[in-house]
XYZ file of C-alpha atoms in Angstrom:
356
model
C -65.828 -117.852 80.103
C -66.757 -119.762 76.934
C -67.082 -123.502 77.455
C -66.141 -126.264 75.016
C -69.690 -126.606 73.683
C -69.888 -122.864 72.946
C -66.574 -122.928 71.060
C -67.899 -125.855 69.011
C -71.052 -123.846 68.267
C -68.897 -121.030 66.831
C -66.939 -123.515 64.694
C -70.177 -125.077 63.375
C -71.504 -121.595 62.550
C -68.384 -120.793 60.480
C -68.477 -124.149 58.652
C -72.210 -123.840 57.820
C -73.334 -126.869 59.869
C -74.994 -124.938 62.718
C -78.552 -125.678 63.852
C -81.082 -123.070 65.024
C -79.736 -123.056 68.606
C -76.146 -122.596 67.365
C -77.169 -119.694 65.112
C -79.111 -117.930 67.879
C -76.224 -118.285 70.350
C -73.423 -117.139 67.986
C -75.280 -114.148 66.542
C -76.304 -113.018 70.030
C -72.725 -113.415 71.294
C -71.128 -111.442 68.462
C -73.799 -108.765 68.309
C -72.778 -107.787 71.864
C -69.076 -108.370 71.489
C -67.912 -108.270 67.886
C -64.922 -106.131 68.783
C -64.730 -107.094 72.457
C -61.199 -107.729 73.632
C -62.551 -109.983 76.405
C -64.320 -112.175 73.813
C -61.050 -112.432 71.932
C -59.303 -113.586 75.130
C -62.034 -116.185 75.705
C -61.466 -117.644 72.251
C -57.715 -117.736 72.775
C -58.044 -119.359 76.229
C -60.436 -122.054 75.011
C -58.146 -122.787 72.063
C -55.282 -123.432 74.475
C -57.465 -125.641 76.708
C -58.822 -127.646 73.757
C -57.112 -130.149 71.514
C -54.976 -127.603 69.695
C -51.259 -127.845 70.326
C -50.376 -124.297 69.360
C -51.530 -120.979 70.738
C -53.643 -119.258 68.039
C -51.942 -116.392 66.309
C -53.331 -112.923 65.682
C -53.999 -114.111 62.137
C -56.082 -117.125 63.162
C -58.238 -115.180 65.604
C -58.760 -112.318 63.162
C -59.719 -114.768 60.432
C -62.251 -116.522 62.728
C -63.810 -113.233 63.841
C -63.858 -111.793 60.311
C -65.587 -114.921 58.988
C -68.348 -114.800 61.633
C -68.885 -111.068 61.039
C -69.100 -111.596 57.262
C -71.749 -114.332 57.635
C -73.833 -112.161 59.975
C -73.584 -109.141 57.630
C -74.587 -111.246 54.640
C -77.692 -112.602 56.437
C -78.685 -109.071 57.490
C -78.369 -107.887 53.882
C -80.578 -110.747 52.664
C -83.271 -109.809 55.213
C -83.172 -106.187 53.994
C -83.610 -107.296 50.367
C -86.704 -109.405 51.217
C -88.542 -106.861 53.413
C -89.957 -104.375 50.889
C -91.148 -106.920 48.233
C -92.948 -108.835 50.991
C -94.625 -105.645 52.225
C -95.807 -104.870 48.672
C -97.401 -108.333 48.315
C -99.299 -107.943 51.609
C -100.495 -104.479 50.622
C -101.735 -105.825 47.259
C -104.002 -108.371 49.001
C -105.483 -105.699 51.269
C -106.039 -103.246 48.414
C -107.974 -105.881 46.415
C -110.917 -105.858 48.899
C -111.246 -102.085 49.361
C -114.150 -100.017 48.009
C -113.676 -98.524 44.492
C -112.691 -95.028 45.665
C -110.106 -96.509 47.965
C -108.920 -98.921 45.267
C -108.003 -95.971 43.078
C -106.048 -94.360 45.890
C -104.580 -97.741 46.763
C -103.435 -98.267 43.187
C -101.565 -95.002 43.249
C -99.978 -95.936 46.569
C -99.184 -99.431 45.327
C -97.519 -98.001 42.226
C -95.364 -95.850 44.468
C -94.468 -98.804 46.681
C -93.514 -100.932 43.667
C -91.196 -98.177 42.509
C -89.841 -97.937 46.067
C -89.309 -101.704 46.059
C -87.348 -101.562 42.808
C -85.327 -98.606 44.056
C -84.558 -100.401 47.318
C -83.503 -103.516 45.404
C -81.089 -101.374 43.397
C -79.664 -99.632 46.454
C -76.329 -101.129 47.299
C -75.538 -102.688 50.641
C -71.789 -103.053 50.949
C -70.088 -106.245 52.033
C -66.345 -106.492 52.708
C -64.044 -109.518 52.629
C -60.726 -108.911 54.377
C -57.527 -110.944 54.530
C -55.591 -110.074 57.726
C -51.859 -109.429 57.533
C -49.973 -112.684 57.175
C -53.016 -114.647 55.966
C -54.733 -115.678 52.719
C -58.523 -115.865 52.413
C -60.564 -117.677 49.752
C -63.823 -116.087 48.610
C -66.919 -116.938 46.584
C -69.130 -114.181 45.179
C -72.895 -114.466 44.510
C -72.406 -114.764 40.716
C -70.174 -117.841 41.026
C -66.857 -115.993 40.781
C -64.245 -117.442 43.131
C -60.730 -116.473 44.120
C -58.219 -115.645 46.825
C -57.260 -112.502 48.731
C -53.620 -112.083 49.679
C -52.317 -110.756 52.986
C -53.558 -107.304 53.986
C -56.102 -107.104 51.138
C -59.777 -106.110 51.083
C -62.503 -106.795 48.532
C -65.691 -104.711 48.672
C -68.873 -105.426 46.719
C -72.543 -104.492 46.880
C -75.721 -106.540 47.194
C -77.632 -107.309 45.027
C -74.650 -108.365 42.933
C -75.543 -110.586 39.942
C -76.758 -107.791 37.664
C -74.078 -105.315 38.735
C -70.847 -107.291 39.020
C -68.574 -104.616 40.415
C -65.984 -104.963 43.174
C -63.361 -102.655 44.680
C -59.936 -104.063 45.492
C -57.249 -102.772 47.817
C -54.385 -105.266 47.750
C -53.814 -108.429 45.740
C -56.337 -110.973 44.521
C -56.597 -113.922 42.155
C -59.919 -114.153 40.295
C -61.646 -117.004 38.459
C -64.541 -115.000 37.039
C -67.845 -116.691 36.128
C -68.645 -116.037 32.447
C -71.577 -113.694 31.740
C -71.674 -111.874 28.385
C -74.533 -109.580 29.416
C -72.906 -108.425 32.648
C -69.128 -107.828 32.563
C -67.186 -108.217 35.807
C -65.463 -104.972 36.870
C -62.688 -104.481 39.415
C -62.063 -100.916 40.586
C -58.693 -99.951 42.075
C -58.637 -96.216 42.707
C -58.808 -94.484 39.291
C -58.255 -97.734 37.392
C -60.643 -100.466 36.320
C -60.199 -104.021 35.043
C -63.118 -105.315 32.993
C -63.758 -108.960 32.012
C -66.520 -111.345 30.917
C -65.052 -114.552 32.316
C -61.386 -115.325 32.861
C -58.561 -116.153 35.309
C -56.065 -113.492 36.327
C -54.144 -111.827 39.158
C -54.424 -108.181 40.223
C -52.019 -106.455 42.613
C -53.018 -102.936 43.631
C -51.962 -102.165 47.192
C -52.858 -98.578 47.987
C -49.458 -97.664 49.406
C -47.358 -99.100 46.571
C -48.389 -96.655 43.799
C -48.588 -99.165 40.953
C -51.030 -101.686 39.527
C -50.069 -105.082 38.148
C -52.384 -107.356 36.137
C -51.343 -110.834 34.971
C -53.695 -112.769 32.701
C -53.788 -116.566 32.667
C -56.678 -117.136 30.269
C -59.490 -115.201 28.586
C -59.325 -111.470 27.861
C -58.919 -108.468 30.152
C -59.495 -104.771 29.475
C -57.623 -102.185 31.548
C -58.871 -98.606 31.950
C -57.433 -95.557 33.726
C -58.549 -91.933 33.856
C -55.190 -90.767 32.462
C -55.136 -93.182 29.511
C -56.686 -92.117 26.174
C -57.998 -95.626 25.476
C -58.350 -99.042 27.047
C -55.515 -101.587 27.049
C -56.403 -105.178 26.110
C -54.419 -108.077 27.577
C -54.009 -111.513 26.005
C -53.173 -114.732 27.906
C -49.671 -114.822 29.485
C -49.342 -111.036 29.344
C -48.445 -108.827 32.309
C -49.469 -105.182 32.575
C -47.780 -102.781 34.985
C -49.240 -99.284 35.331
C -46.926 -96.849 37.126
C -46.507 -93.055 36.972
C -49.136 -92.747 34.241
C -47.416 -95.250 31.943
C -48.337 -98.773 30.863
C -45.755 -101.513 30.406
C -46.815 -104.767 28.705
C -44.673 -107.907 28.691
C -44.961 -111.692 28.352
C -44.666 -113.804 31.500
C -45.510 -117.134 33.112
C -48.882 -116.664 34.898
C -48.296 -119.702 37.123
C -45.616 -117.746 39.005
C -48.212 -115.130 39.913
C -50.735 -117.703 41.072
C -48.245 -119.493 43.334
C -49.214 -117.460 46.412
C -52.743 -118.937 46.297
C -51.118 -122.340 46.898
C -49.152 -121.068 49.898
C -45.909 -120.390 48.012
C -43.835 -117.247 48.486
C -42.179 -116.582 45.122
C -39.534 -113.983 44.249
C -38.745 -113.479 40.570
C -35.625 -111.325 40.565
C -37.398 -108.698 42.674
C -35.411 -105.826 44.162
C -34.932 -105.720 47.913
C -37.598 -103.080 48.498
C -40.175 -105.389 46.908
C -38.762 -108.404 48.782
C -39.156 -106.497 52.062
C -42.786 -105.591 51.275
C -43.646 -109.178 50.348
C -42.043 -110.559 53.538
C -43.918 -107.984 55.642
C -47.293 -109.055 54.242
C -46.544 -112.796 54.226
C -45.265 -113.040 57.817
C -47.002 -110.004 59.342
C -43.741 -108.344 60.403
C -42.033 -104.987 59.886
C -38.915 -104.994 57.668
C -36.453 -102.102 57.686
C -33.741 -101.660 55.034
C -30.747 -100.188 56.857
C -28.642 -99.387 53.749
C -29.636 -97.659 50.507
C -27.210 -99.897 48.612
C -29.590 -102.818 49.194
C -31.804 -101.527 46.377
C -29.345 -102.778 43.764
C -29.631 -106.392 44.940
C -32.297 -108.748 43.633
C -33.567 -112.038 44.952
C -34.969 -115.137 43.221
C -36.409 -118.058 45.188
C -39.558 -120.066 45.957
C -40.615 -120.909 49.512
C -43.412 -123.194 50.655
C -44.287 -123.541 54.334
C -40.879 -122.086 55.272
C -40.424 -120.123 58.469
C -39.401 -116.476 58.468
C -36.029 -117.466 59.951
C -35.388 -119.881 57.069
C -36.231 -117.252 54.441
C -33.886 -114.731 56.058
C -31.138 -117.336 56.405
C -31.279 -118.195 52.694
C -31.361 -114.504 51.840
C -28.116 -113.977 53.743
C -26.493 -117.057 52.138
C -27.222 -116.043 48.543
C -26.417 -112.341 48.818
C -24.157 -110.037 50.892
C -27.029 -109.207 53.195
C -27.326 -109.724 56.939
C -30.331 -109.478 59.228
C -31.306 -108.760 62.822
C -34.534 -109.737 64.547
C -35.616 -107.417 67.357
C -37.562 -108.870 70.318
C -41.288 -108.189 70.263
C -42.518 -105.495 72.644
C -45.711 -105.922 74.666
C -48.251 -103.100 74.407
C -50.416 -101.793 77.228
C -53.417 -103.927 76.181
C -51.407 -107.149 76.500
C -50.862 -107.676 72.760
C -47.463 -107.476 71.073
C -45.956 -105.150 68.511
C -44.995 -106.656 65.162
C -41.627 -108.370 64.999
C -39.052 -105.983 63.498
C -36.537 -107.311 60.947
C -33.577 -105.168 59.921
C -31.741 -106.004 56.689
C -28.270 -104.556 56.195
C -25.358 -104.878 53.816
C -22.571 -107.134 55.081
C -19.101 -105.614 55.293
C -16.737 -106.672 52.494
C -13.959 -108.833 53.994
C -11.383 -107.664 51.439
C -12.095 -104.056 52.291
C -11.744 -104.826 55.996
C -8.362 -106.502 55.416
C -7.121 -103.551 53.334
C -8.042 -101.159 56.137
C -6.001 -103.220 58.576
């Protein structure tokens, strides 16, 4: 069982204030139990026994574990990058004192090792940042680019990064890209690519939603797709939607699309299918639409720190829509299924009276 001091060591490791003993303990612990369900239970138990008033959610635990794993992966990647250049330097010193015939052979070998070093430096080592369902995660990339990942999103990039600023996105992210004229920043989403030098913008490209949305706040963005004959250039306050092989450009207010990074759930006249998807990601629940007629309703509202119950209540007050919340079901491993929300169309009272 983890004691209080060990929990504090994990927290110091995540915050970057750990000493050598903390680092040794945490990396040893997670190297033997990164996906261990028992370790997860230890963390949850110690949270309850500590000064926290609430039991940690699936989101909190996932976020803690993901953060520790990301730090460990990053340190391993850095060690890999340093190994070959260091070996080349040591070999150079040895070769300098060899006899002439061996120096010639050593020079050939050294030349090969230098090429190997450069090749190794160019080989990509992937690193992934993930935002669990129902959570938002801030990120900072090696080139100075910062941003946020929305619920259920993943950002993948390779090390070394500064000279090859390419990332792959599955989900939604807000980017504040560090300016670099020599090395454009590229975001790949399936067969599409967004290319920039330095700018602020939002990209939504969830794999299961079959469309890509780009909203530009400032700077300039270029959009590419395999099925488009040429690139599309966005100006500030423009929104691009790519769906079914077609591009739609329109003017919009970028601040509405950045609101989620500040913890605000914003609907802008979205249809109910989109509302359901956004609620699923935001609250980590499953939403079922019981009636096809719900697609013709739209919803406009802004929520900040509101509970799921409050969002559903307002939804039912401003539209002829009702909801049911099914009890959560425990699985065999002791965890619970997602909460299931069913949205349905309320019966028209006038129609009910006519039938009577």
